[in-house]
Amino acid sequence: MDKADAQRRIEKLRTKINDLNYKYFVLDESEVGESIRDALKKELIDLETQFPQFITPQSPTQRVGNVLSGKFAKIAHKSRKWSLQDAFSEEDIILWYERLTKFTTNTNFDFVTELKIDGLNVTLWYEKGKLEKAITRGNGREGEDITHTIRTIKSVPLELREPITIEVSGEVYMPKASFEKLEGFANPRNAAAGTVRQLDPKVAENRDLDLFFYEIGECDKRPQTQKEVMETLNSLGLRTDSHYKHHVDIKSVLEFCKQWTDKRSSLPYDIDGIVIKVNSMESQKNLGYTAKAPRFAIAYKFPAEQAVTKVLDIIIQVGRTGALTPVAVLEPTLVAGSTVSRATLHNEDEIIRKDVRIGDTVIIQKAGDIIPEVVTVMTDLRTGAEKPFKFPKECPVCGSEVIKPEGEAISRCSNTSCGAIMRESLAHFVSKHAFDIDGLGEKVVDQLIDAGLIHDAADIFGLHRADLLGLELFQEKRADNLLNAATKALDITLDKFLFSLGIRHIGEQTSQIIGRFLQNKEVPNELMKAPSKREKAQTSLFGDEEVDADMFPIPAIMYAMERTSLEELTSIEGLGDKVATSLYDWFGEDGNTEFLQKLFAKGVNVLKMREIEGKEGISGKTFVITGTLESIGRSQAKDMIIKNGGHVSGSVSKQTDYVIAGENPGSKYTKAQELNVQILSEGDFLNLFE
């Protein structure tokens, strides 16, 4: 075959294979069997191998490219990607509709509803019909370049059926059946998000992702309605979810939402709500945008998903403060997209109130919280074989007496040297928001304790290479990594240090408040020196004056606390009586004083906190987070708030300024509604930082 014949044959094969792929992956039509498609593709591969000068990026053989060498490039979106306002009830949808009718003189709206696919939002750019870029949503203005993995999705055309220039957006998802074959991810959405961000496109190719399109951004010619948008996408070869529907009134929209709330589990992929859009593009333009979201669209979120399962057992977990928490061991069941085998029962009083017994059939719920909970017991299904649970009077770990302080719901182990308390305290001490020491997982800690190498957290900084290499879990590299991580962690800011101590009632937020109070106390100069073990190294790197200015060593902390009364602590804004008493009592115990002195002797060097430059709209405000955040995690959201002078609380009260509601919000959302606290969607929250 000469070059001219090869080129013609290659072009015909490409056209035919792309057409067959479109019919099979987009239209669900099978013109020929899979073996025929494979044979045509093999012929194309053979010809392109023989005549590589005719290979183009749009060839169906070029879906999988090379492994990326580093991080994902940031790319600006051609048009802003907005987050939608959320609706969590029928009443919320009606209120949105009423706002529409008040905002314009037109009250004759029609709508399009689309299933809200539980996946990852992406935007694709086609230049003259050829796929150029695929970008994550990111912050709405720029995202990450994931072209190399999106190309591997078989339903995504590398070349459109018309040579137009267009920007389109959609949702990447993983079908339930594909997710069941995969290990290492909590749910299909996480699997999809993790897959598109793989550096090696071959990983994505083997994980069977798919994509539904629903939006057109910049393009040569814009459709006049959202219904036409969906039809245009289909005509270009871009797959849409077939369940979208046109409605002539809001009543029909509400019925559509109700129907899919009941039958969402019947789909082969996960959905987490319904997107409702005004159909007319002219009306969309007239309605416009608020500073945070488009007025013409809203996302109805399904109620928290519940499931029925059986209580196989009730066990007790002992935490770092000695709290005994009952946990229901469940028959594994799927709730809100992930398999649940345990649920918290909170405390003894809660078990009595709900009358939860071993063997009971229960309804469980995962309403945006990390730990599922038992909602209610189906007592009418009891057989008589169920066993009431007796709360232990002795700690299940060390056998010490269990105490329940008057006025408290939590029972606690009375032994401060309990093995469980020590293990949990160590895990807290090395966690990300404390000393942040990698390499100290549960098995490693257990082995270090069993070998007698650590008796408290301070001993971590006295570990030696030879000791570690004598243990089963350690090879040379792992031992060196742990020792290096421990050495690196010796310098720590005051707030993180206070948080690492695991003092009851004191979290990240209160640690910052206490830290700012302490570092402003007057302390003698002789106490403002680096630990003796490291003093020489410190003063050789910096001048004495500079080191003293940046440090607030452990002896300075102890001195400041010794001279602070309980009344003074109670008067600090943001602490309260309970926190102040807990802090005061902790520093008053001899054993804790010895522990602090030991940390100082091991070389722990505490640094002053930097002053925060508050951001308007965030500084001084109190936020509560509920539900799952899509583009950023809870931890990142919390860091953003704190770094900009805001506060994060775990509960909603009249003092709460904002509640950030993510996917599947819990009872905090309802509480915010009751107290008329302003509720922000994830997009609303991100817009505060612009």
XYZ file of C-alpha atoms in Angstrom:
690
model
C 0.000 0.000 0.000
C 1.442 3.371 -0.988
C 1.250 6.537 1.136
C -1.764 8.004 -0.676
C -3.810 4.806 -0.285
C -2.728 4.484 3.355
C -3.785 8.057 4.115
C -7.216 7.537 2.512
C -7.726 4.248 4.359
C -6.641 5.797 7.693
C -9.083 8.683 7.262
C -11.939 6.313 6.406
C -11.167 4.097 9.388
C -11.049 7.081 11.739
C -14.379 8.368 10.479
C -15.999 4.937 10.769
C -14.617 4.167 14.249
C -15.611 7.616 15.557
C -19.111 7.130 14.150
C -19.421 3.658 15.724
C -18.137 5.011 19.068
C -20.681 7.852 18.946
C -23.551 5.439 18.310
C -22.383 2.994 20.969
C -21.230 5.315 23.801
C -23.555 8.295 23.251
C -26.715 6.933 21.612
C -26.490 3.442 23.206
C -26.944 1.939 19.745
C -24.867 -1.013 18.591
C -24.549 -1.069 14.804
C -21.870 -3.784 14.899
C -20.471 -6.110 17.525
C -17.554 -5.181 19.801
C -15.274 -7.594 17.924
C -15.855 -5.611 14.704
C -14.983 -2.314 16.396
C -11.856 -3.927 17.830
C -10.836 -5.291 14.428
C -11.225 -1.868 12.768
C -9.221 -0.236 15.553
C -6.463 -2.828 15.208
C -6.242 -2.158 11.477
C -5.983 1.566 12.171
C -3.244 1.014 14.768
C -1.281 -1.139 12.304
C -1.547 1.479 9.534
C -0.582 4.355 11.863
C 2.394 2.349 13.069
C 3.479 1.834 9.457
C 2.716 5.453 8.447
C 3.241 7.562 11.666
C 3.236 10.808 9.651
C -0.559 10.471 9.334
C -1.256 10.244 13.109
C -3.345 13.134 14.474
C -4.350 13.931 18.090
C -8.004 13.293 17.133
C -7.401 9.693 16.097
C -9.297 7.154 18.253
C -5.934 5.432 18.797
C -4.540 8.514 20.556
C -6.865 8.671 23.559
C -4.105 7.565 25.933
C -1.086 9.874 25.843
C 2.147 10.107 27.799
C 2.506 10.250 31.575
C 2.698 13.817 32.907
C 6.091 14.675 34.357
C 4.900 16.846 37.231
C 2.013 18.883 38.615
C -1.137 19.848 36.738
C -0.957 23.188 34.944
C -3.397 25.924 35.979
C -5.542 27.276 33.121
C -7.978 30.197 33.148
C -11.572 29.453 32.124
C -12.882 31.309 29.080
C -16.068 32.140 30.998
C -16.669 32.056 34.735
C -17.950 28.805 36.229
C -20.565 29.643 38.847
C -21.780 27.562 41.766
C -25.544 27.293 42.149
C -27.683 28.351 45.072
C -28.904 25.296 46.990
C -32.479 24.322 47.840
C -33.089 21.662 50.459
C -36.873 21.502 50.453
C -39.962 22.090 48.313
C -40.426 25.371 50.194
C -36.943 26.520 49.130
C -37.804 25.892 45.468
C -41.083 27.822 45.776
C -39.278 30.747 47.433
C -36.754 30.780 44.574
C -39.602 30.792 42.047
C -41.315 33.669 43.850
C -38.069 35.663 43.746
C -37.930 35.123 39.976
C -41.433 36.508 39.466
C -40.665 39.547 41.616
C -37.374 40.291 39.902
C -38.805 40.704 36.382
C -42.149 41.646 34.875
C -42.259 38.272 33.152
C -44.061 35.694 35.274
C -44.542 33.097 32.542
C -41.414 31.007 33.052
C -40.813 27.528 31.738
C -38.017 25.324 33.087
C -35.604 22.505 32.332
C -34.656 20.039 35.046
C -31.532 17.872 34.938
C -30.377 15.128 37.255
C -27.490 16.436 39.349
C -24.776 13.872 38.689
C -22.593 13.189 41.738
C -19.220 13.608 40.075
C -16.581 16.175 39.184
C -17.362 19.301 37.156
C -15.144 19.760 34.078
C -15.029 22.133 31.124
C -13.851 21.174 27.631
C -12.712 23.507 24.835
C -13.050 22.448 21.212
C -11.245 24.478 18.522
C -12.819 24.037 15.097
C -14.341 20.800 16.334
C -11.127 19.336 17.793
C -10.610 18.771 21.507
C -7.987 21.208 22.780
C -8.293 21.348 26.564
C -10.166 19.825 29.516
C -10.095 21.763 32.782
C -11.436 21.156 36.293
C -13.844 23.719 37.748
C -11.263 24.842 40.324
C -12.243 28.168 41.877
C -14.557 29.037 38.974
C -12.036 31.317 37.298
C -9.204 28.838 36.742
C -8.798 25.106 37.030
C -6.294 22.317 36.387
C -5.443 20.894 32.985
C -6.726 17.287 32.917
C -6.886 16.889 29.125
C -4.714 13.765 29.232
C -7.205 11.820 31.386
C -10.439 13.174 29.856
C -9.212 11.995 26.432
C -9.364 8.411 27.741
C -13.159 8.557 28.307
C -14.645 6.696 25.351
C -17.884 8.694 25.216
C -15.968 11.977 24.891
C -15.372 12.753 21.189
C -11.869 13.870 20.276
C -13.509 15.551 17.285
C -17.058 16.931 17.159
C -19.573 16.115 14.428
C -19.307 19.756 13.288
C -16.109 21.843 12.994
C -17.198 24.534 15.469
C -15.322 26.316 18.272
C -17.143 25.814 21.555
C -16.753 25.643 25.336
C -18.833 22.943 27.049
C -19.166 21.791 30.651
C -20.294 18.550 32.208
C -19.856 16.079 35.051
C -17.329 13.239 35.082
C -18.608 10.258 37.033
C -17.913 6.604 37.666
C -20.773 4.126 37.140
C -21.715 2.081 40.213
C -20.742 -1.195 38.514
C -17.242 0.120 37.747
C -16.814 1.425 41.284
C -17.642 -1.979 42.763
C -14.622 -3.438 40.952
C -12.320 -0.755 42.357
C -10.686 -0.623 45.784
C -9.297 2.277 47.796
C -12.086 4.867 47.435
C -14.988 5.683 49.748
C -17.548 6.293 46.981
C -17.894 6.659 43.187
C -17.473 10.455 43.275
C -14.133 10.229 45.089
C -13.057 7.545 42.642
C -13.919 9.781 39.659
C -12.171 12.811 41.151
C -9.079 10.789 42.027
C -8.954 9.177 38.600
C -9.065 12.351 36.489
C -6.158 13.724 38.547
C -3.858 10.815 37.776
C -0.590 11.750 36.085
C -0.662 8.487 34.111
C -3.617 8.439 31.660
C -3.468 4.633 31.480
C -4.848 4.532 35.028
C -7.850 6.583 33.915
C -8.355 4.433 30.813
C -8.658 1.295 32.942
C -11.179 2.769 35.393
C -14.164 3.199 33.075
C -15.128 6.837 33.664
C -17.993 8.516 31.829
C -19.191 12.080 31.296
C -22.540 13.842 30.851
C -22.580 17.338 29.313
C -25.161 19.991 30.234
C -23.812 23.472 29.515
C -22.488 25.556 26.622
C -20.238 28.511 27.392
C -18.468 30.479 24.697
C -19.349 29.304 21.185
C -19.877 30.400 17.582
C -23.669 30.466 17.952
C -25.518 30.167 21.276
C -28.797 28.238 21.541
C -31.867 30.232 22.597
C -33.094 27.860 25.331
C -31.610 25.334 27.766
C -33.609 22.632 25.989
C -31.822 23.618 22.766
C -28.510 23.470 24.656
C -29.112 19.803 25.426
C -30.213 19.081 21.867
C -27.179 20.904 20.426
C -24.803 18.972 22.679
C -26.301 15.695 21.488
C -26.108 16.707 17.830
C -22.392 17.495 18.244
C -21.751 14.021 19.637
C -21.537 15.153 23.269
C -23.422 12.803 25.571
C -26.174 14.199 27.820
C -28.185 12.492 30.533
C -31.414 11.399 28.842
C -33.563 12.118 31.920
C -33.571 15.909 31.517
C -37.076 17.316 31.114
C -38.836 20.476 29.941
C -41.579 21.865 32.237
C -44.190 24.520 31.543
C -44.771 25.358 35.222
C -43.206 25.076 38.689
C -45.751 22.462 39.805
C -44.366 20.025 37.248
C -40.830 20.780 38.481
C -41.784 19.915 42.061
C -43.329 16.631 40.933
C -40.153 15.775 38.985
C -38.037 16.394 42.122
C -40.309 14.201 44.215
C -40.219 11.358 41.691
C -36.430 11.271 41.555
C -36.062 11.575 45.316
C -37.885 8.229 45.504
C -36.230 6.419 42.563
C -32.667 7.798 42.459
C -31.200 4.497 43.685
C -32.499 2.764 40.526
C -29.916 4.521 38.316
C -26.586 2.916 37.370
C -24.783 6.054 38.642
C -25.112 8.313 41.679
C -27.111 11.539 41.682
C -27.379 13.925 44.625
C -30.135 16.265 43.503
C -31.909 18.053 40.656
C -30.699 21.167 38.814
C -33.562 23.506 37.878
C -32.980 26.157 35.191
C -35.126 28.824 33.589
C -35.417 27.581 30.008
C -35.213 30.833 28.025
C -31.688 32.233 27.498
C -33.171 35.712 27.175
C -34.831 35.325 30.577
C -31.577 33.989 32.003
C -29.801 37.103 30.731
C -32.455 39.407 32.209
C -32.368 37.658 35.578
C -28.576 37.757 35.638
C -26.390 36.967 38.621
C -25.987 37.947 42.237
C -22.420 38.402 43.482
C -22.473 34.716 44.331
C -24.658 32.714 41.951
C -26.963 32.906 38.921
C -30.540 33.880 39.738
C -31.953 31.740 36.951
C -30.934 28.348 38.342
C -30.995 26.447 41.608
C -29.782 23.030 42.799
C -32.294 20.990 44.772
C -30.424 18.649 47.131
C -32.018 15.371 48.140
C -32.790 14.790 51.827
C -30.175 12.873 53.797
C -30.238 9.262 52.671
C -31.295 6.653 55.191
C -30.989 2.882 55.197
C -32.203 -0.104 57.218
C -29.688 -2.496 58.740
C -29.091 -4.727 61.759
C -27.066 -4.093 64.919
C -24.650 -7.039 65.144
C -22.895 -5.807 68.272
C -22.217 -2.736 70.415
C -18.595 -2.012 71.302
C -16.888 0.672 73.374
C -14.136 2.942 72.039
C -11.902 4.836 74.475
C -10.704 8.248 73.255
C -7.699 10.400 74.161
C -9.601 12.199 76.961
C -10.771 8.866 78.375
C -14.304 9.233 76.967
C -16.114 5.927 76.444
C -18.100 6.077 73.192
C -20.518 3.250 72.299
C -20.430 2.236 68.627
C -22.961 0.047 66.840
C -21.376 -2.649 64.663
C -23.732 -2.992 61.710
C -24.508 -5.366 58.903
C -22.687 -3.527 56.062
C -25.093 -1.421 54.009
C -24.860 1.327 51.382
C -25.774 4.815 52.635
C -25.277 8.081 50.710
C -22.869 6.464 48.267
C -20.579 4.594 50.687
C -20.689 1.322 52.613
C -21.372 1.783 56.320
C -20.547 -0.903 58.899
C -20.445 1.244 62.068
C -22.517 4.038 63.561
C -22.025 6.140 66.661
C -24.435 5.772 69.574
C -22.885 8.847 71.265
C -23.240 7.885 74.946
C -25.075 5.724 77.495
C -27.994 8.144 77.782
C -28.548 7.997 74.008
C -28.646 4.184 74.041
C -31.274 4.275 76.808
C -33.305 7.013 75.103
C -33.436 5.181 71.759
C -33.530 1.740 73.426
C -30.931 0.302 71.029
C -30.288 -3.406 71.551
C -27.926 -5.920 69.982
C -29.887 -7.651 67.198
C -32.215 -4.697 66.579
C -33.242 -3.600 63.103
C -32.422 0.110 62.910
C -32.629 3.056 60.542
C -29.280 4.752 60.047
C -28.502 8.079 58.457
C -25.439 9.755 57.028
C -26.415 13.414 56.753
C -23.151 15.004 55.651
C -21.391 13.977 58.849
C -18.336 11.737 58.712
C -19.747 9.222 61.209
C -23.205 7.766 60.492
C -25.731 7.619 63.324
C -28.630 5.422 64.385
C -31.823 7.424 63.862
C -34.377 5.053 65.317
C -35.083 1.418 66.231
C -37.789 -0.517 64.352
C -39.202 -2.066 67.510
C -42.092 -3.744 65.676
C -39.536 -6.049 63.999
C -38.166 -7.376 67.298
C -38.258 -11.159 67.786
C -37.448 -11.286 71.503
C -33.892 -12.448 70.861
C -32.487 -8.900 71.042
C -30.106 -8.205 73.960
C -30.078 -4.934 75.926
C -26.594 -3.424 76.197
C -25.101 -2.920 79.644
C -22.735 0.027 79.779
C -19.440 -1.090 81.388
C -18.492 -0.005 84.904
C -14.847 -0.825 84.141
C -12.711 0.404 81.228
C -12.628 -2.328 78.543
C -8.958 -1.519 77.852
C -7.291 -1.191 81.281
C -9.978 -2.386 83.702
C -10.026 0.823 85.730
C -13.210 2.295 87.171
C -15.489 4.178 84.753
C -16.708 7.497 86.132
C -19.507 9.772 84.971
C -19.124 13.315 86.318
C -22.327 14.894 87.570
C -24.159 16.872 84.905
C -22.248 15.219 82.021
C -23.470 12.665 79.493
C -20.015 11.181 78.835
C -18.562 8.328 80.885
C -14.760 8.275 81.241
C -11.919 5.960 82.201
C -10.478 7.111 85.537
C -6.943 5.936 84.668
C -4.926 8.698 82.954
C -2.291 6.047 82.062
C -4.828 3.852 80.221
C -3.285 2.292 77.121
C -6.151 3.489 74.912
C -5.799 7.065 76.172
C -2.067 6.929 75.497
C -2.517 5.588 71.953
C -5.217 8.108 71.064
C -3.207 10.937 72.665
C -0.178 9.991 70.578
C -2.296 9.918 67.406
C -3.585 13.404 68.257
C -0.095 14.675 69.138
C 1.354 13.752 65.726
C -1.739 14.714 63.672
C -1.687 17.280 60.843
C -2.881 20.243 62.924
C -0.501 19.426 65.788
C 3.143 18.275 65.325
C 2.362 16.784 61.891
C 4.738 13.794 62.054
C 4.311 11.281 59.223
C 5.013 7.585 59.738
C 3.370 7.033 63.130
C 0.350 4.941 62.255
C -1.566 2.744 64.679
C 0.564 -0.390 64.133
C 3.829 1.546 64.482
C 2.679 3.203 67.719
C 1.578 -0.166 69.124
C 4.968 -1.690 68.336
C 6.868 1.258 69.850
C 4.793 1.026 73.039
C 5.103 -2.770 73.273
C 8.882 -2.504 72.821
C 9.064 0.024 75.655
C 10.534 2.727 73.391
C 7.857 5.324 74.117
C 5.923 5.952 77.305
C 4.540 9.333 76.321
C 4.568 11.646 73.286
C 7.856 13.314 74.321
C 9.691 10.019 73.792
C 9.064 10.348 70.045
C 11.856 12.933 69.962
C 14.279 10.558 71.702
C 14.011 7.625 69.293
C 17.247 6.255 67.814
C 17.879 4.546 64.487
C 19.257 1.384 66.098
C 16.123 1.003 68.270
C 13.820 1.311 65.263
C 15.792 -1.131 63.095
C 15.291 -3.750 65.797
C 11.540 -3.642 65.206
C 9.623 -5.754 62.682
C 7.977 -2.833 60.847
C 11.163 -0.849 60.216
C 13.681 -1.027 57.409
C 16.437 1.596 57.055
C 14.494 3.980 54.809
C 11.371 3.918 56.968
C 13.408 4.467 60.137
C 15.253 7.420 58.580
C 12.003 8.945 57.313
C 10.426 8.801 60.774
C 13.476 10.273 62.501
C 13.720 13.065 59.923
C 10.010 13.854 60.312
C 10.399 14.009 64.107
C 13.416 16.322 63.836
C 11.609 18.590 61.382
C 8.621 18.781 63.757
C 10.691 20.121 66.704
C 9.851 23.694 65.651
C 6.120 24.324 66.157
C 3.909 27.385 66.482
C 2.269 28.128 69.820
C -1.300 27.393 68.683
C -0.370 23.996 67.235
C 1.641 23.166 70.348
C -1.307 23.917 72.623
C -3.615 21.885 70.370
C -1.170 18.935 70.412
C -1.455 18.623 74.219
C -4.959 17.210 73.806
C -6.463 19.270 76.615
C -10.158 18.539 76.948
C -12.505 21.049 75.220
C -9.574 22.762 73.474
C -9.596 22.517 69.683
C -7.777 24.371 66.913
C -9.847 27.525 67.295
C -9.496 27.869 71.044
C -5.783 27.040 70.809
C -5.334 30.124 68.651
C -7.240 32.317 71.096
C -5.207 31.002 74.054
C -1.950 31.295 72.118
C -2.517 34.977 71.292
C -3.361 35.661 74.933
C -0.224 33.912 76.262
C 2.314 35.359 73.812
C 1.263 38.862 74.818
C 2.073 38.215 78.506
C 5.286 39.657 79.911
C 7.919 36.960 80.492
C 11.516 37.321 81.846
C 14.183 37.343 79.102
C 16.005 34.333 80.576
C 12.948 32.187 79.781
C 12.867 33.283 76.145
C 15.745 31.038 75.047
C 15.764 27.984 72.818
C 15.908 24.518 74.421
C 19.427 23.886 75.777
C 19.769 20.874 73.475
C 19.450 23.182 70.452
C 20.555 26.590 71.793
C 23.954 26.553 70.124
C 22.540 25.614 66.723
C 19.802 28.235 66.983
C 22.081 31.118 67.908
C 24.557 30.241 65.194
C 21.854 30.403 62.528
C 20.268 33.618 63.766
C 21.251 36.333 66.172
C 20.103 35.897 69.794
C 17.820 38.900 69.394
C 16.019 37.528 66.318
C 15.511 34.079 67.870
C 14.093 35.607 71.066
C 11.684 37.744 69.032
C 10.261 34.763 67.183
C 10.127 32.260 70.035
C 7.831 31.624 72.965
C 9.545 28.603 74.583
C 7.869 26.065 76.845
C 9.257 27.634 80.086
C 7.672 30.938 78.959
C 4.326 29.190 78.436
C 4.510 27.618 81.905
C 5.492 30.936 83.489
C 2.625 32.773 81.779
C 0.092 30.133 82.863
C 1.351 30.080 86.470
C 0.603 33.793 86.679
C -2.821 33.640 85.065
C -5.874 33.203 87.280
C -8.952 31.203 86.395
C -10.946 34.442 86.431
C -8.581 35.979 83.880
C -8.897 32.964 81.584
C -12.693 33.015 81.884
C -12.753 36.670 80.820
C -10.980 35.936 77.495
C -13.465 36.434 74.676
C -14.247 33.155 72.956
C -13.218 30.770 75.766
C -16.023 30.381 78.281
C -16.052 28.756 81.730
C -15.724 25.123 80.602
C -12.662 25.687 78.389
C -10.985 28.036 80.874
C -11.412 25.547 83.742
C -10.089 22.650 81.658
C -6.995 24.668 80.619
C -6.363 25.924 84.165
C -6.674 22.453 85.694
C -4.412 20.822 83.067
C -1.525 23.203 83.689
C -1.996 22.750 87.437
C -1.317 19.000 87.388
C 2.225 17.901 88.354
C 2.315 15.139 85.756
C 1.593 17.601 82.954
C 4.284 19.992 84.217
C 6.808 17.147 84.055
C 5.647 16.297 80.531
C 6.178 19.901 79.368
C 9.658 19.981 80.913
C 10.472 16.708 79.158
C 9.376 18.126 75.776
C 11.631 21.147 76.325
C 14.554 18.893 77.266
C 14.010 16.887 74.044
C 14.453 20.074 72.003
C 10.873 21.145 71.212
C 11.036 24.830 70.255
C 7.750 26.770 70.330
C 7.417 29.773 68.022
C 5.109 32.746 68.332
C 2.024 32.899 66.126
C 1.949 35.415 63.325
C -0.515 38.230 63.527
C -3.558 37.711 61.283
C -4.574 40.310 58.752
C -8.324 39.814 58.755
C -10.332 39.840 55.517
C -13.469 41.945 55.409
C -16.579 39.792 55.632
C -14.651 36.956 57.322
C -12.614 38.512 60.128
C -14.416 38.223 63.436
C -17.232 36.107 61.941
C -18.199 32.661 63.253
C -18.723 29.883 60.691
C -20.202 26.394 61.006
C -19.634 23.771 58.270
C -22.130 20.998 57.508
C -22.212 18.454 54.693
C -19.538 17.488 52.161
C -17.752 20.278 50.292
C -17.210 19.479 46.599
C -14.160 21.459 45.435
C -12.424 21.920 48.791
C -12.375 19.744 51.880
C -13.610 20.750 55.325
C -10.039 21.055 56.567
C -9.083 23.480 53.783
C -12.255 25.538 54.339
C -11.467 25.736 58.040
C -7.884 26.877 57.308
C -9.163 29.561 54.908
C -11.507 30.947 57.560
C -8.943 30.942 60.364
C -6.162 32.457 58.226
C -8.468 35.335 57.388
C -9.423 36.091 60.969
C -12.664 34.106 61.201
C -13.747 31.478 63.717
C -15.047 27.948 63.131
C -17.538 26.404 65.536
C -18.863 22.861 65.744
C -22.426 23.884 66.597
C -24.999 26.445 65.471
C -26.155 29.133 67.910
C -27.442 32.703 67.870
C -23.780 33.793 67.803
C -23.192 31.969 64.471
C -22.809 34.333 61.519
C -22.759 31.796 58.656
C -23.482 28.114 58.089
C -21.711 26.644 55.049
C -23.945 23.892 53.628
C -22.284 21.301 51.404
C -23.654 18.067 49.965
C -26.126 16.241 52.269
C -26.134 18.768 55.148
C -27.108 17.529 58.579
C -29.128 18.867 61.494
C -26.965 22.006 61.637
C -28.694 23.193 58.472
C -32.124 22.820 60.095
C -30.878 24.576 63.220
C -29.584 27.474 61.098
C -33.016 27.825 59.482
C -34.706 27.851 62.896
C -32.363 30.590 64.174
C -32.418 32.578 60.883
C -28.651 32.184 60.496
C -27.422 33.000 56.988
C -26.742 29.823 54.981
C -23.985 29.811 52.360
C -23.503 27.298 49.574
C -19.927 26.245 48.821
C -19.901 28.731 45.954
C -21.173 31.526 48.227
C -18.358 30.751 50.652
C -15.644 30.789 47.957
C -16.984 34.084 46.634
C -16.202 35.703 50.013
C -12.500 35.366 49.168
C -12.666 37.115 45.788
